[in-house]
Coordinates of C-alpha atoms and ligand atoms in Angstrom, one line a residue:
M1 CA 9.0 9.0 19.0
Q2 CA 7.3 8.5 15.6
L3 CA 5.2 11.1 13.9
T4 CA 2.9 10.1 11.0
R5 CA 2.0 12.6 8.3
S6 CA 1.4 12.4 4.6
L7 CA 4.4 12.4 2.4
S8 CA 3.3 15.8 0.9
Q9 CA 3.2 17.3 4.4
V10 CA 6.6 16.0 5.3
L11 CA 7.9 17.4 2.0
V12 CA 6.4 20.8 2.6
D13 CA 8.0 20.9 6.0
M14 CA 11.4 19.9 4.6
I15 CA 11.2 22.6 2.0
R16 CA 10.1 25.2 4.5
E17 CA 12.9 24.2 6.8
Q18 CA 15.3 25.1 4.0
G19 CA 14.1 28.7 4.1
C20 CA 11.8 28.3 1.1
K21 CA 8.4 29.9 1.5
T22 CA 7.1 29.9 -2.1
V23 CA 6.8 27.0 -4.5
F24 CA 6.4 27.7 -8.2
G25 CA 4.7 25.4 -10.7
V26 CA 1.9 24.4 -13.1
P27 CA -0.5 21.8 -11.5
G28 CA -1.6 18.6 -13.3
A29 CA -3.2 15.3 -12.6
Y30 CA -0.2 13.6 -11.0
S31 CA 0.9 16.4 -8.6
I32 CA -2.5 17.4 -7.2
H33 CA -2.0 16.2 -3.7
F34 CA 1.3 18.0 -3.3
V35 CA 0.1 21.3 -4.9
D36 CA -2.9 21.2 -2.6
T37 CA -0.8 20.7 0.5
C38 CA 1.3 23.7 -0.5
A39 CA -1.7 25.9 -1.5
V40 CA -4.2 25.0 1.2
E41 CA -5.0 27.6 3.8
G42 CA -2.7 27.4 6.8
S43 CA 0.1 25.8 4.8
P44 CA 3.6 27.3 5.7
I45 CA 4.2 27.6 1.9
D46 CA 2.7 29.6 -0.8
F47 CA 2.0 28.2 -4.3
V48 CA 2.5 30.5 -7.3
L49 CA 0.9 29.4 -10.5
S50 CA 3.2 29.8 -13.5
S51 CA 2.5 29.7 -17.2
H52 CA 5.2 27.2 -18.1
E53 CA 7.2 24.7 -16.2
G54 CA 10.4 26.1 -17.7
G55 CA 9.4 29.6 -16.4
A56 CA 8.5 28.1 -13.0
T57 CA 12.0 26.6 -12.8
F58 CA 13.7 29.9 -13.7
M59 CA 11.5 31.4 -10.9
A60 CA 12.9 28.9 -8.5
Q61 CA 16.4 29.7 -9.7
G62 CA 15.8 33.5 -9.2
Y63 CA 14.3 32.8 -5.8
S64 CA 17.2 30.7 -4.7
Q65 CA 19.7 33.3 -5.8
V66 CA 18.0 36.1 -3.8
T67 CA 17.2 34.1 -0.7
R68 CA 20.3 32.0 -0.8
S69 CA 18.0 29.2 0.2
L70 CA 16.2 26.4 -1.7
G71 CA 14.1 27.3 -4.7
C72 CA 11.3 24.8 -5.5
V73 CA 9.3 24.0 -8.6
V74 CA 6.5 21.4 -8.9
T75 CA 5.3 19.7 -12.1
T76 CA 3.1 17.0 -13.1
A77 CA 4.1 14.0 -15.2
G78 CA 5.8 13.4 -18.6
P79 CA 5.9 16.5 -20.8
A80 CA 5.5 18.8 -17.8
A81 CA 8.6 17.5 -16.2
L82 CA 10.4 17.5 -19.5
N83 CA 9.6 21.2 -19.9
T84 CA 12.0 21.9 -17.0
V85 CA 15.1 20.5 -18.7
A86 CA 16.8 23.7 -20.1
A87 CA 16.0 25.7 -16.9
L88 CA 17.2 22.9 -14.6
A89 CA 20.4 22.8 -16.6
S90 CA 20.7 26.5 -16.2
A91 CA 20.3 26.2 -12.5
K92 CA 22.8 23.3 -12.3
C93 CA 25.4 25.1 -14.4
D94 CA 25.0 28.3 -12.4
G95 CA 25.2 26.5 -9.1
D96 CA 21.7 27.4 -7.8
R97 CA 19.9 25.3 -5.2
V98 CA 16.8 24.2 -7.0
L99 CA 14.4 21.2 -6.2
L100 CA 12.0 19.8 -8.8
V101 CA 9.1 17.9 -7.2
H102 CA 7.7 15.9 -10.1
G103 CA 4.5 13.9 -9.7
E104 CA 4.6 10.8 -12.0
I105 CA 2.1 8.1 -13.0
P106 CA 2.0 5.5 -10.2
K107 CA 4.6 2.8 -10.8
A108 CA 2.1 0.0 -11.2
K109 CA 0.4 1.9 -14.0
R110 CA 3.4 3.1 -15.9
R111 CA 4.0 1.9 -19.5
E112 CA 0.3 1.2 -20.0
G113 CA -0.2 4.3 -22.1
L114 CA -2.2 6.4 -19.6
L115 CA -2.5 10.1 -20.3
Q116 CA 1.0 11.8 -20.4
D117 CA 2.8 8.4 -20.0
A118 CA 6.0 9.1 -21.8
T119 CA 7.5 5.9 -20.5
A120 CA 5.0 4.0 -22.7
F121 CA 7.1 5.3 -25.6
G122 CA 10.4 4.5 -24.1
C123 CA 11.0 8.0 -22.7
D124 CA 12.0 7.6 -19.1
I125 CA 11.9 11.0 -17.5
Q126 CA 14.6 10.2 -14.9
D127 CA 17.0 9.3 -17.7
V128 CA 16.3 12.5 -19.5
L129 CA 16.7 14.6 -16.3
A130 CA 19.7 12.8 -14.9
P131 CA 22.4 14.9 -16.6
V132 CA 20.7 18.2 -15.6
V133 CA 20.6 17.6 -11.9
H134 CA 23.1 16.6 -9.2
D135 CA 20.8 14.2 -7.3
Q136 CA 17.8 12.1 -8.2
F137 CA 15.3 10.4 -5.9
I138 CA 12.7 8.1 -7.3
I139 CA 9.9 7.6 -4.8
D140 CA 7.4 4.9 -5.7
S141 CA 6.3 3.9 -2.2
A142 CA 6.3 5.4 1.3
S143 CA 9.2 3.1 2.2
D144 CA 11.2 4.4 -0.7
F145 CA 10.8 7.8 1.0
T146 CA 11.7 6.8 4.5
D147 CA 14.7 4.8 3.1
Q148 CA 16.0 7.8 1.2
F149 CA 15.0 10.5 3.7
D150 CA 18.4 11.1 5.1
R151 CA 20.1 11.4 1.7
L152 CA 17.3 13.7 0.5
S153 CA 17.6 15.9 3.5
E154 CA 21.3 16.2 2.9
A155 CA 20.8 17.0 -0.8
L156 CA 18.3 19.7 -0.1
E157 CA 20.6 21.3 2.5
A158 CA 23.7 21.2 0.3
P159 CA 24.5 24.5 -1.4
S160 CA 24.7 24.8 -5.2
R161 CA 22.9 21.6 -5.9
T162 CA 19.9 20.8 -8.2
T163 CA 17.7 17.9 -7.2
H164 CA 15.0 15.9 -9.0
L165 CA 12.5 14.2 -6.8
M166 CA 10.1 12.0 -8.7
V167 CA 7.1 10.8 -6.7
G168 CA 4.4 8.4 -7.9
A169 CA 1.1 10.3 -7.8
D170 CA -0.4 7.6 -5.4
V171 CA 2.4 8.1 -2.9
F172 CA 2.0 11.9 -2.1
S173 CA -0.9 11.1 0.2
A174 CA 0.6 8.0 1.8
P175 CA 1.3 8.2 5.5
V176 CA 5.0 8.2 6.3
S177 CA 6.4 7.7 9.8
L178 CA 9.7 9.3 10.7
P179 CA 11.6 9.5 13.9
F180 CA 10.9 12.9 15.4
P181 CA 12.7 15.2 16.1
R182 CA 15.0 14.0 13.4
E183 CA 18.7 14.2 13.6
D184 CA 20.4 17.3 12.4
F185 CA 21.8 16.7 9.0
R186 CA 23.5 20.0 8.6
A187 CA 26.6 19.2 6.5
A188 CA 29.8 19.3 8.4
E189 CA 31.9 22.4 7.6
E190 CA 34.1 21.8 4.6
N191 CA 37.5 20.6 5.6
A192 CA 39.4 21.1 2.3
D193 CA 41.4 23.9 3.9
S194 CA 44.3 22.0 5.3
N195 CA 47.1 24.1 6.8
E196 CA 49.5 22.9 4.2
V197 CA 47.3 24.1 1.3
F198 CA 46.8 27.5 3.0
A199 CA 50.5 27.9 3.7
S200 CA 51.1 27.4 0.0
I201 CA 48.5 30.0 -1.0
E202 CA 50.1 32.4 1.6
D203 CA 53.5 31.7 0.0
R204 CA 52.2 32.6 -3.4
L205 CA 50.6 35.8 -2.2
I206 CA 53.8 36.8 -0.4
E207 CA 56.2 35.9 -3.2
C208 CA 54.4 36.5 -6.5
E209 CA 55.3 39.6 -8.4
S210 CA 51.8 40.5 -9.5
V211 CA 48.5 39.3 -8.3
F212 CA 45.0 39.7 -10.0
A213 CA 41.7 38.6 -8.8
L214 CA 38.7 37.4 -10.8
I215 CA 35.5 37.5 -8.8
G216 CA 32.3 35.6 -9.6
H217 CA 28.9 35.6 -8.2
G218 CA 29.8 32.9 -5.7
V219 CA 30.9 35.7 -3.4
Y220 CA 27.3 36.9 -3.5
Q221 CA 26.0 33.4 -2.9
A222 CA 28.4 33.1 0.0
N223 CA 27.3 36.5 1.3
C224 CA 30.9 37.8 1.6
I225 CA 31.2 40.7 -0.7
E226 CA 32.2 43.1 2.1
D227 CA 34.7 40.6 3.5
L228 CA 36.2 40.2 0.1
Q229 CA 36.7 43.9 -0.4
A230 CA 38.2 44.2 3.0
F231 CA 40.7 41.5 2.0
L232 CA 41.5 42.8 -1.5
D233 CA 41.7 46.5 -0.8
P234 CA 44.5 46.8 1.7
L235 CA 46.6 44.5 -0.6
E236 CA 45.6 46.7 -3.6
I237 CA 44.8 43.6 -5.6
P238 CA 43.4 44.6 -9.0
T239 CA 40.0 43.0 -9.5
M240 CA 38.1 41.8 -12.5
V241 CA 34.6 40.5 -12.2
T242 CA 32.4 38.2 -14.3
A243 CA 29.2 39.5 -15.9
R244 CA 27.1 38.2 -13.0
A245 CA 29.4 39.8 -10.4
A246 CA 29.5 43.1 -12.2
A247 CA 27.0 44.8 -9.8
C248 CA 28.4 43.3 -6.6
I249 CA 31.8 44.8 -6.5
D250 CA 32.3 48.5 -6.1
S251 CA 33.3 49.8 -9.5
K252 CA 34.5 53.0 -8.0
R253 CA 37.4 51.3 -6.1
P254 CA 40.7 52.3 -7.7
Y255 CA 41.6 48.7 -8.3
Y256 CA 38.4 47.7 -10.0
L257 CA 39.3 46.7 -13.5
G258 CA 35.9 45.9 -15.1
Q259 CA 34.1 42.9 -16.4
H260 CA 35.8 39.9 -17.8
S261 CA 33.3 37.7 -19.7
I262 CA 32.2 37.3 -23.2
F263 CA 32.2 41.0 -23.8
S264 CA 34.9 42.3 -21.5
H265 CA 35.5 45.9 -20.6
R266 CA 38.3 47.6 -22.5
R267 CA 40.4 48.1 -19.4
V268 CA 40.3 44.3 -18.7
D269 CA 41.3 43.5 -22.2
D270 CA 44.2 46.0 -22.1
L271 CA 45.4 44.7 -18.7
L272 CA 45.3 41.1 -19.9
K273 CA 47.2 42.0 -23.0
T274 CA 49.8 43.9 -20.9
Y275 CA 50.1 41.6 -18.0
G276 CA 48.1 38.5 -18.8
G277 CA 49.6 35.1 -19.3
R278 CA 53.0 34.4 -18.1
K279 CA 53.6 38.0 -17.0
T280 CA 51.1 37.7 -14.2
S281 CA 52.3 35.5 -11.5
L282 CA 49.2 34.8 -9.4
L283 CA 45.5 34.8 -10.3
L284 CA 42.9 34.3 -7.6
V285 CA 39.6 33.1 -9.0
I286 CA 37.0 33.3 -6.2
G287 CA 33.4 32.2 -6.5
S288 CA 33.3 31.9 -10.3
S289 CA 32.5 28.7 -12.2
L290 CA 34.0 30.3 -15.3
G291 CA 30.8 29.4 -17.1
E292 CA 31.4 32.0 -19.9
F293 CA 35.1 31.2 -20.0
A294 CA 34.9 29.0 -23.0
T295 CA 33.5 31.8 -25.1
N296 CA 35.8 34.5 -23.8
G297 CA 38.3 35.8 -26.3
A298 CA 40.8 36.8 -23.5
A299 CA 40.6 33.4 -21.8
S300 CA 44.0 32.3 -23.2
Y301 CA 45.7 35.0 -21.3
L302 CA 44.4 33.6 -18.0
R303 CA 45.2 30.0 -18.8
E304 CA 48.9 31.0 -19.2
I305 CA 49.2 32.4 -15.7
P306 CA 51.6 30.2 -13.8
N307 CA 49.9 30.3 -10.4
I308 CA 46.2 30.0 -10.3
V309 CA 44.1 29.5 -7.2
H310 CA 40.5 28.6 -8.0
V311 CA 38.0 28.6 -5.2
N312 CA 34.5 27.3 -5.8
T313 CA 31.9 25.0 -4.1
D314 CA 31.4 23.0 -7.3
E315 CA 34.3 20.9 -8.4
K316 CA 32.9 20.4 -11.9
C317 CA 34.1 23.9 -12.9
F318 CA 37.7 23.0 -12.0
G319 CA 40.0 22.2 -14.9
R320 CA 38.8 25.1 -17.1
L321 CA 41.9 27.0 -16.2
G322 CA 44.3 24.2 -17.0
K323 CA 45.6 21.4 -14.9
H324 CA 48.1 23.5 -13.0
A325 CA 45.5 25.5 -11.0
L326 CA 45.3 24.9 -7.3
N327 CA 41.6 24.0 -7.0
L328 CA 39.9 24.5 -3.7
K329 CA 36.4 23.2 -3.2
M330 CA 35.2 25.5 -0.5
D331 CA 32.9 28.4 0.3
A332 CA 34.3 31.8 -0.7
K333 CA 33.6 33.3 2.8
L334 CA 35.6 30.5 4.5
F335 CA 38.5 31.0 2.1
I336 CA 38.6 34.8 2.6
T337 CA 38.3 34.5 6.4
R338 CA 41.2 32.1 6.5
L339 CA 43.4 34.5 4.6
M340 CA 42.2 37.5 6.6
D341 CA 43.1 35.7 9.8
S342 CA 46.6 34.7 8.6
P343 CA 49.3 36.4 10.8
R344 CA 51.9 35.7 8.0
L345 CA 49.9 37.7 5.5
A346 CA 49.3 40.4 8.0
R347 CA 53.0 40.8 8.4
S348 CA 53.6 40.9 4.6
R349 CA 50.8 43.2 3.8
A350 CA 52.9 46.3 3.1
A351 CA 55.2 44.5 0.8
I352 CA 52.4 42.9 -1.2
R353 CA 50.6 46.2 -1.5
E354 CA 53.8 48.0 -2.7
R355 CA 54.3 45.4 -5.5
N356 CA 50.7 45.6 -6.6
R357 CA 50.7 49.4 -6.5
A358 CA 53.9 49.6 -8.6
R359 CA 52.4 47.3 -11.2
M360 CA 49.2 49.2 -11.4
N361 CA 50.9 52.6 -11.6
E362 CA 52.9 51.3 -14.5
F363 CA 49.7 50.2 -16.2
R364 CA 47.9 53.4 -15.5
A365 CA 50.7 55.4 -17.0
T366 CA 50.0 53.9 -20.4
T367 CA 46.3 53.0 -20.3
S368 CA 43.0 55.0 -20.0
M369 CA 41.4 54.0 -16.8
E370 CA 38.0 55.1 -18.2
L371 CA 35.9 52.0 -17.7
Y372 CA 33.6 52.6 -20.6
S373 CA 36.0 54.1 -23.1
R374 CA 35.2 51.6 -25.9
L375 CA 31.5 52.1 -25.3
D376 CA 31.4 55.9 -25.7
E377 CA 30.1 55.5 -29.1
D378 CA 27.3 53.2 -27.9
L379 CA 26.3 55.8 -25.4
S380 CA 26.3 58.8 -27.7
A381 CA 22.9 59.9 -28.9
R382 CA 21.9 58.8 -32.4
N383 CA 19.4 61.1 -33.9
G384 CA 17.7 61.2 -30.5
E385 CA 16.7 57.5 -30.8
L386 CA 16.5 55.5 -27.7
T387 CA 19.0 52.6 -27.7
G388 CA 19.2 49.6 -25.3
Q389 CA 22.6 50.8 -24.1
R390 CA 21.3 54.2 -23.3
L391 CA 18.2 52.9 -21.6
V392 CA 20.1 50.6 -19.2
H393 CA 22.6 53.3 -18.5
A394 CA 19.8 55.8 -17.7
V395 CA 17.9 53.3 -15.5
S396 CA 21.1 52.6 -13.5
K397 CA 21.8 56.3 -13.0
A398 CA 18.3 57.2 -12.1
L399 CA 17.9 54.4 -9.6
D400 CA 21.2 55.3 -8.0
E401 CA 19.9 58.7 -7.4
C402 CA 16.4 57.9 -6.2
L403 CA 16.9 54.7 -4.1
D404 CA 18.2 55.0 -0.6
P405 CA 21.3 52.8 0.0
V406 CA 19.5 50.4 2.3
T407 CA 17.1 49.4 -0.5
T408 CA 18.3 46.2 -2.2
L409 CA 18.3 46.2 -6.0
N410 CA 17.9 42.9 -7.8
V411 CA 19.0 43.3 -11.4
V412 CA 17.9 40.4 -13.6
A413 CA 18.7 40.3 -17.3
D414 CA 17.6 37.9 -20.0
T415 CA 19.9 36.3 -22.6
G416 CA 20.6 38.4 -25.7
S417 CA 21.4 42.1 -25.7
S418 CA 19.8 42.6 -22.3
K419 CA 22.5 40.6 -20.6
L420 CA 25.3 42.4 -22.3
Y421 CA 23.9 45.8 -21.6
A422 CA 23.2 45.0 -17.9
A423 CA 26.8 43.8 -17.5
H424 CA 28.3 46.9 -19.1
Y425 CA 26.0 49.7 -18.1
F426 CA 24.6 48.8 -14.7
S427 CA 27.0 50.2 -12.3
F428 CA 27.6 49.1 -8.7
R429 CA 25.6 50.6 -6.0
S430 CA 26.1 49.8 -2.4
G431 CA 23.6 47.2 -1.2
S432 CA 22.9 45.9 -4.7
R433 CA 22.9 42.3 -5.9
C434 CA 24.9 40.8 -8.6
I435 CA 23.4 40.8 -12.0
M436 CA 21.4 37.7 -12.4
N437 CA 21.3 36.0 -15.7
S438 CA 21.5 32.5 -17.2
G439 CA 25.2 33.0 -16.9
S440 CA 26.6 29.6 -17.8
I441 CA 24.4 28.3 -20.5
D442 CA 22.8 31.5 -21.8
C443 CA 19.2 30.2 -21.8
L444 CA 16.8 32.7 -23.4
G445 CA 13.5 33.0 -21.6
F446 CA 15.2 33.2 -18.2
G447 CA 14.6 36.9 -17.6
L448 CA 11.1 37.7 -16.6
S449 CA 10.6 34.3 -14.8
A450 CA 13.8 34.6 -12.8
A451 CA 12.9 38.2 -12.0
I452 CA 9.5 37.1 -10.6
G453 CA 11.3 34.5 -8.5
A454 CA 13.8 37.1 -7.3
A455 CA 11.1 39.6 -6.3
V456 CA 9.1 36.9 -4.5
G457 CA 12.4 35.8 -2.8
S458 CA 13.1 39.3 -1.5
R459 CA 9.5 39.6 -0.3
D460 CA 9.8 36.2 1.5
I461 CA 12.9 37.2 3.3
Q462 CA 11.4 40.5 4.1
E463 CA 14.1 42.7 2.6
N464 CA 13.4 46.1 1.3
A465 CA 14.0 45.5 -2.3
V466 CA 13.2 46.6 -5.8
T467 CA 13.7 44.1 -8.7
V468 CA 14.5 45.3 -12.1
C469 CA 14.3 43.1 -15.1
F470 CA 15.7 43.7 -18.6
V471 CA 14.3 41.4 -21.2
G472 CA 14.1 41.6 -25.0
D473 CA 10.9 41.2 -27.0
G474 CA 12.2 37.8 -28.2
G475 CA 12.9 36.8 -24.6
I476 CA 9.5 37.7 -23.3
L477 CA 7.7 36.0 -26.1
M478 CA 9.8 32.8 -25.5
N479 CA 8.6 32.5 -21.9
N480 CA 5.7 34.8 -21.4
E481 CA 5.0 34.8 -17.7
L482 CA 2.9 38.0 -17.7
N483 CA 0.0 35.8 -16.8
T484 CA 1.8 34.6 -13.7
L485 CA 1.9 38.2 -12.5
A486 CA -1.7 38.7 -13.3
A487 CA -3.2 35.4 -12.1
N488 CA -1.7 35.1 -8.6
A489 CA -3.3 37.5 -6.1
S490 CA -0.2 37.1 -3.9
L491 CA 2.0 38.8 -6.6
R492 CA 0.0 42.0 -6.7
G493 CA 2.1 44.8 -5.5
L494 CA 5.3 42.9 -6.1
K495 CA 8.1 45.5 -6.4
L496 CA 9.1 44.5 -9.9
L497 CA 9.9 46.8 -12.9
V498 CA 10.0 44.9 -16.2
F499 CA 11.8 46.8 -18.9
I500 CA 11.1 45.2 -22.3
L501 CA 13.7 46.2 -24.8
N502 CA 11.3 46.3 -27.6
D503 CA 13.3 46.6 -30.8
G504 CA 11.1 44.6 -33.1
S505 CA 14.0 42.2 -33.7
L506 CA 16.0 39.3 -32.3
S507 CA 18.9 41.6 -32.5
Y508 CA 21.6 39.4 -31.0
V509 CA 20.9 36.5 -33.4
H510 CA 20.1 38.9 -36.3
Q511 CA 23.5 40.5 -36.0
G512 CA 25.2 37.2 -35.3
F513 CA 23.7 35.6 -38.4
A514 CA 24.8 38.6 -40.5
A515 CA 28.3 38.6 -39.0
V516 CA 28.8 34.9 -39.7
M517 CA 26.9 34.5 -43.0
G518 CA 27.6 38.0 -44.5
R519 CA 23.8 38.8 -44.6
P520 CA 21.1 38.9 -42.0
L521 CA 18.3 36.4 -41.6
A522 CA 15.3 38.4 -42.7
S523 CA 12.8 36.8 -40.3
T524 CA 14.8 37.8 -37.2
R525 CA 13.8 41.5 -37.8
F526 CA 10.0 41.9 -37.6
D527 CA 8.1 44.3 -39.9
R528 CA 5.8 45.1 -37.0
Q529 CA 6.1 46.5 -33.6
L530 CA 4.4 44.7 -30.8
D531 CA 2.7 46.8 -28.2
F532 CA 3.7 45.2 -24.9
A533 CA 2.1 48.0 -22.8
K534 CA -1.2 47.0 -24.4
M535 CA -0.5 43.3 -23.9
A536 CA 0.3 43.9 -20.2
A537 CA -2.9 46.1 -19.9
S538 CA -4.9 43.2 -21.3
F539 CA -3.6 41.1 -18.4
G540 CA -4.7 43.9 -16.1
L541 CA -1.1 44.8 -15.3
P542 CA 0.0 48.4 -14.9
S543 CA 2.1 49.5 -17.9
V544 CA 3.7 52.4 -19.6
T545 CA 5.5 53.0 -22.9
V546 CA 8.8 54.8 -23.0
E547 CA 10.2 56.2 -26.3
N548 CA 12.6 58.7 -25.1
E549 CA 15.6 58.6 -22.7
S550 CA 14.5 61.8 -21.1
A551 CA 11.6 59.9 -19.5
I552 CA 14.0 57.8 -17.4
T553 CA 14.7 60.1 -14.5
P554 CA 14.8 59.7 -10.7
E555 CA 11.5 61.5 -10.6
F556 CA 10.0 58.8 -12.9
F557 CA 11.0 56.1 -10.5
T558 CA 10.1 58.1 -7.4
A559 CA 6.6 58.7 -8.7
M560 CA 6.3 55.0 -9.6
L561 CA 7.5 53.9 -6.2
E562 CA 5.0 56.3 -4.5
K563 CA 2.1 55.1 -6.6
E564 CA 2.9 51.5 -5.7
E565 CA 1.4 50.3 -9.0
F566 CA 3.4 47.1 -9.2
P567 CA 4.5 45.0 -10.9
L568 CA 5.0 47.5 -13.7
I569 CA 5.6 46.6 -17.3
I570 CA 7.6 49.3 -19.2
D571 CA 7.5 48.9 -23.0
C572 CA 10.7 50.5 -24.2
R573 CA 10.7 51.4 -27.9
I574 CA 14.4 51.1 -28.8
S575 CA 16.3 51.3 -32.0
N576 CA 17.4 48.1 -33.7
K577 CA 19.9 49.9 -35.9
V578 CA 22.6 49.8 -33.3
V579 CA 25.5 47.3 -33.6
G580 CA 25.7 45.7 -30.3
P581 CA 29.0 44.6 -28.6
G582 CA 28.9 41.1 -29.9
L583 CA 31.6 41.1 -32.5
S584 CA 34.2 39.1 -30.5
R585 CA 31.6 36.4 -29.9
Y586 CA 30.5 36.3 -33.6
N587 CA 34.2 36.1 -34.6
Q588 CA 34.5 33.0 -32.5
V589 CA 31.6 31.4 -34.3
R590 CA 33.3 32.5 -37.6
A591 CA 36.5 30.8 -36.5
L592 CA 34.6 27.6 -35.7
L593 CA 33.5 27.6 -39.4
G594 CA 37.0 28.4 -40.6
K595 CA 36.2 32.0 -41.5
K596 CA 38.5 34.9 -40.8
A597 CA 37.6 37.6 -38.2
L598 CA 35.6 40.7 -39.2
S599 CA 36.6 44.2 -38.3
P600 CA 33.9 46.5 -36.7
A601 CA 33.5 48.3 -40.0
E602 CA 33.0 45.0 -41.9
M603 CA 30.5 43.9 -39.2
R604 CA 28.5 47.1 -39.7
A605 CA 28.5 46.6 -43.4
T606 CA 26.9 43.2 -43.1
L607 CA 23.8 44.8 -41.7
E608 CA 23.5 47.5 -44.4
Ligands
LIG701 C1 16.8 28.7 -25.2 C2 17.6 29.5 -26.2 N1 17.2 29.5 -27.5 C3 17.9 30.3 -28.4 C4 19.0 31.1 -28.0 C5 19.8 31.9 -29.0 N2 19.5 33.3 -28.8 C6 20.3 34.1 -28.1 S1 19.8 35.7 -28.0 C7 18.5 35.4 -29.0 C8 17.5 36.4 -29.4 C9 17.1 37.4 -28.3 O1 16.2 38.3 -28.8 P1 15.6 39.4 -27.9 O2 15.1 38.8 -26.6 O3 14.6 40.2 -28.7 O4 16.8 40.3 -27.5 P2 17.7 41.2 -28.4 O5 18.9 40.5 -28.8 O6 16.9 41.7 -29.6 O7 18.0 42.3 -27.5 C10 18.4 34.0 -29.3 C11 17.3 33.4 -30.2 C12 19.3 31.0 -26.7 N3 20.4 31.6 -26.2 N4 18.6 30.2 -25.8

């Protein structure tokens, strides 16, 4: 049987079939038919108008992370599609399933210099986007679409893939006939898990003297956080997490070590110094692409470990740990289930546990197990001023107290200090998400946009969720999507709390510049303080200003949740006099320039 519909309708159905109920984007001449098909009454998909295509792409990334389904962005031709480049790269590097539907000038008219025709100047969009996506489909006729339909279906269904679909503006409305019902293209279950490979992993787990695990947010993507803890806990395997996984593993477990990424927790640094490298015999890296690995001062300790098992769905991240790692391209849940089901491991459980316990007891005897010891100074009050660290810490504590455990908490942080503070001060709470950030490529402007996508995603999958966003004043100005919250009626009431860390400064680069050059760049500290509460109010959005930590209490949130005045913009006036935890990163940049490392005191002096 053949069914004829417009290409736009078929596409909308394909997107909906992947679990995506909302498409983000900015309309323009060459995408009109598709946008209309999404937005028209009765469509199975909602259209959310964004302020910028980069923001819309980050929204799709946040959406995909929360729903674990496809996130979708639509743009018009030329510059509009080009505006997605950094955000698409962010999604690709972080392994998020994002589709760009890009309407282009009809093929017959390209290169004639029509409005927005970048090709007339030799700028072919597909060439520019090729490196930032996994798959590309160029559709210049209805038959191009039917010919590529199977491959496109597979690409949209595959986890962790970014896809660019370029469609000539004249083709969206073309009738396409497809066999119906179509075959099921669900990818066959990964079969990388040969018995031989698993036997060798079991051998290592049974024989190796000491085992550590490094967990990334792939365990969240694979929805197997609980399975993972059920696997690690009885074996007492000490666990480090990446910044993005910091909120998904219970930090109160005795074998939780802390966060290992650009700015590691002290306990992780100490452990790696004591047992890292050749003294550790087995490292399990599960669900991490090691995106921040290259900038991590403690990375060399990991690379030296003789046995490494690296499990990820994206083979491109393999190799970062050296050639000797056993790389397994597979879903984290499948991996854990295989090990949990292993009768051999079950028989050796007590022996593995004893060895790990002995090693950790030895470590505990000489090291403080206080997770935040290095950061006490950050958290101590400075003349009553509110700092970013204290703010994030207070928000985490207050939300812990006032949210019931069945409410999901999405924590989204922008690049800059927000990301570091979220990774360090947002503690685990049962039912929470991982911390979402532009983890692998550190793209500023991600925060508010991805938080909008995350909140919409939670709403679309009907989970009881609150989304919290931490974003700097620089980050929000780079990608100001406040208008998105204001302009779309469907976003009213979205349970989103946006904390703007308003320190009148691009602190992260201000301090970095000073650390590297010996003096700050004056223009990165502003001689004015913007009023984001007023800005939000001018968009008609509920807003408050917070100047004092004592305002951040469980009652503050409870009252807010009761009033249901969402989304809420919280302008947090924080100090920019605090030296953030960026020194190790800045010292790496100094090393690149052949300069010797600074001590904390020297770093502080550069800012005087
Ligand atoms: C797209 C992009 N441009 C530039 C940077 C470099 N960068 C990192 S943090 C930062 C400033 C962040 O300022 P703000 O959002 O105010 O946060 P703060 O560090 O003050 O907390 C910049 C410019 C980046 N990471 N990504």
